Amino acid sequence: MQLNIKNTFIENLPADSNLENSRRQVENAVYSFANPKKTAMPQVLHISPEMAAELNISEEETQSEFFKNVVTGNEIYPKTTPFAMCYGGHQFGNWAGQLGDGRAINLFEVEHQNKNWKVQLKGAGETPYSRTADGLAVLRSSIREYLCAEAMFYLGVPTTRSLSLSLSGDNVLRDVLYNGNPAYEKGAIVARISPSFLRFGNFEIFTARKDVKNLKILVDYTIQQHFAHLGKPSKETYINFFKEVSERTLEMIIHWQRVGFVHGVMNTDNMSILGLTIDFGPYGWLEGFDFGWTPNTTDRQHKRYRYGNQPNIGLWNLYQLANALYPIIEEVAPLNKILEQYKASFEVQSLQMMQSKLGLFTSDEEDAKLTQDLEETLQLVETDMTIFFRNLSSFVDEKTGFEIVKGAFYNVEDISEDVKNKWNNWFKKYENRLKIERISSEERKVKMNAINPKYVLRNYMSQLAIDDADKGNYNLIDELFQLLKNPYAEQPERQKWFAKRPEWARNKVGCSMLSCSS
Ligand code: AMP
Ligand code: MG
């Protein structure tokens, strides 16, 4: 395995001079050197061949002992120096101070086909940022991260990627429900990949410490490496940098809304500076369409990170980033203007997104009302978001509308006449609205099916894969991986995954209830 190794990050940014792997506050540095922990019996469970190819790793090489050792932290690739990054963050609305890569270790950068990829292990042991935890990850959360990152990629949502999922061979103690019942689980390691793992929190930590010098070094590096089209660093460039981060963040969140993804922990330490979906923890997929839904039990009370609030939180997080960048910009007005623009763009783009989900490719001034009515109607009774929009592409007229989407209702027998009437009213408006579209219903169907996925990683699907994996059977991981590579395709042979959540999964831990314990 001959990789084209680069070191832009460690060569350009200041390292922690303390080489000890002890937990501490790290100042005047962007990262600390830290090696992964050797594990008892590493075993690779799954590989993303497409991601391996992006790194110029052949299928044969992924089968090697060396590959296994590298992606589980048991061997360090020659002439590379693994490290953990220092970052802070606002968690659930409050400044939490230094956080950092507590269980992520960056291995190296690979350049291939003019792309620079960072390779990082999640769950490979302690770093100076591990605080009170162990730096490890369990199999269940690793399966969820591994599958979801690749699923997001194939859905066309900006995201970090997965290269491999492995067992460490060690056991890890976790209290899943935080109720005083810790138990041992299988330890696992995901090798994940991104052009950058920098988060808003990497910038916030320097401003919080009044360290403008290092803030500037990090911003300049980020612009040179990832926003080079903005030009040489200057105040104006910094403003444009913030503008682009703001636009990318909004774009990512609009995609989340489109596919029904709820991140679950949108703390600023989980917000990528490149606008990529990062840190797949207690995330979930909407089953019943519900703006108030969050999978994260840690957020049960206030539901700060509920589905319908994600765009607002994106903005709130950008305010924190604006504050972090202020010391090198020293002007409030341009930052405020960008934040105002986020709100205006959200209105425009979210309407466009909903129009496209409905197959409306011309524009009509009543469309905002039509989509708003739909969102209200969708929340009258439990209605599966994915099935609803997918089936809607077969809509013909008001008379058959209800029949066509019927499969999306969780309790179709119990739907009242009143609710049925509301649906019929909406279908009537929709039928009328479609009349001004210039494309045939066949064309509309094709276009809608390219926007409304047929297959998403429903919460219970991951849980089934996890339950099997706990028993040593890893087949379902591959089945779901293959399925989710083509989320917009019909895949009739895999139709069983185009189904509502089964009743047993309604209130099951891991399906609708997830904690940050991972
Ligand atoms: P998260 O909520 O998963 O984004 O994590 C928030 C912070 O906690 C990050 O700094 C993580 O690195 C750290 N963290 C989470 N789990 C662990 C763990 N098992 N060991 C060490 N640090 C962790
Ligand atoms: Mg995180």
Coordinates of C-alpha atoms and ligand atoms in Angstrom, one line a residue, residues 23 87 91-92 98-104 122 125-127 129-137 172 174 199 263 265 267 269-270 279 281-282 516 518, ligand 1:
R23 CA -5.3 15.0 29.8
Y87 CA -11.2 22.5 19.8
Q91 CA -22.9 22.5 23.8
F92 CA -26.7 22.8 24.1
Q98 CA -11.9 22.9 25.6
L99 CA -13.3 19.7 24.1
G100 CA -11.0 18.4 21.3
D101 CA -10.5 15.1 19.7
G102 CA -11.2 13.0 22.7
R103 CA -11.5 9.8 20.8
A104 CA -10.5 10.7 17.3
K122 CA -12.6 7.2 15.8
G125 CA -7.8 5.5 22.3
E126 CA -7.0 8.3 24.6
T127 CA -5.7 11.7 23.7
Y129 CA -8.6 15.8 25.0
S130 CA -10.2 12.7 26.4
R131 CA -11.3 14.5 29.6
T132 CA -13.2 12.0 31.8
A133 CA -13.8 9.4 29.1
D134 CA -11.8 6.5 27.6
G135 CA -11.2 7.5 24.0
L136 CA -13.0 4.4 22.8
A137 CA -16.1 3.7 20.8
V172 CA -15.7 -1.2 26.4
R174 CA -20.9 1.9 28.7
R199 CA -15.1 22.4 13.2
H263 CA -28.4 15.3 13.5
V265 CA -26.3 17.1 18.6
N267 CA -23.2 21.7 19.1
D269 CA -18.0 21.3 18.0
N270 CA -20.0 19.2 15.6
D279 CA -20.1 13.2 14.0
G281 CA -24.0 10.2 17.1
P282 CA -27.6 10.1 18.4
C516 CA -24.8 10.4 23.5
S518 CA -21.2 5.7 22.4
Ligands
AMP1 P1 -19.8 14.4 20.9 O1 -21.0 14.8 21.7 O2 -19.7 12.9 20.6 O3 -19.5 15.2 19.7 O4 -18.5 14.6 21.8 C1 -18.2 15.8 22.5 C2 -16.8 15.7 23.1 O5 -16.7 14.6 23.9 C3 -15.7 15.6 22.0 O6 -14.7 16.4 22.5 C4 -15.4 14.1 22.0 O7 -14.1 13.9 21.6 C5 -15.6 13.8 23.5 N1 -15.9 12.4 23.7 C6 -17.0 11.7 23.4 N2 -17.0 10.4 23.7 C7 -15.7 10.2 24.2 C8 -15.0 9.1 24.6 N3 -15.5 7.9 24.7 N4 -13.7 9.3 25.0 C9 -13.1 10.5 25.0 N5 -13.8 11.6 24.6 C10 -15.0 11.4 24.2

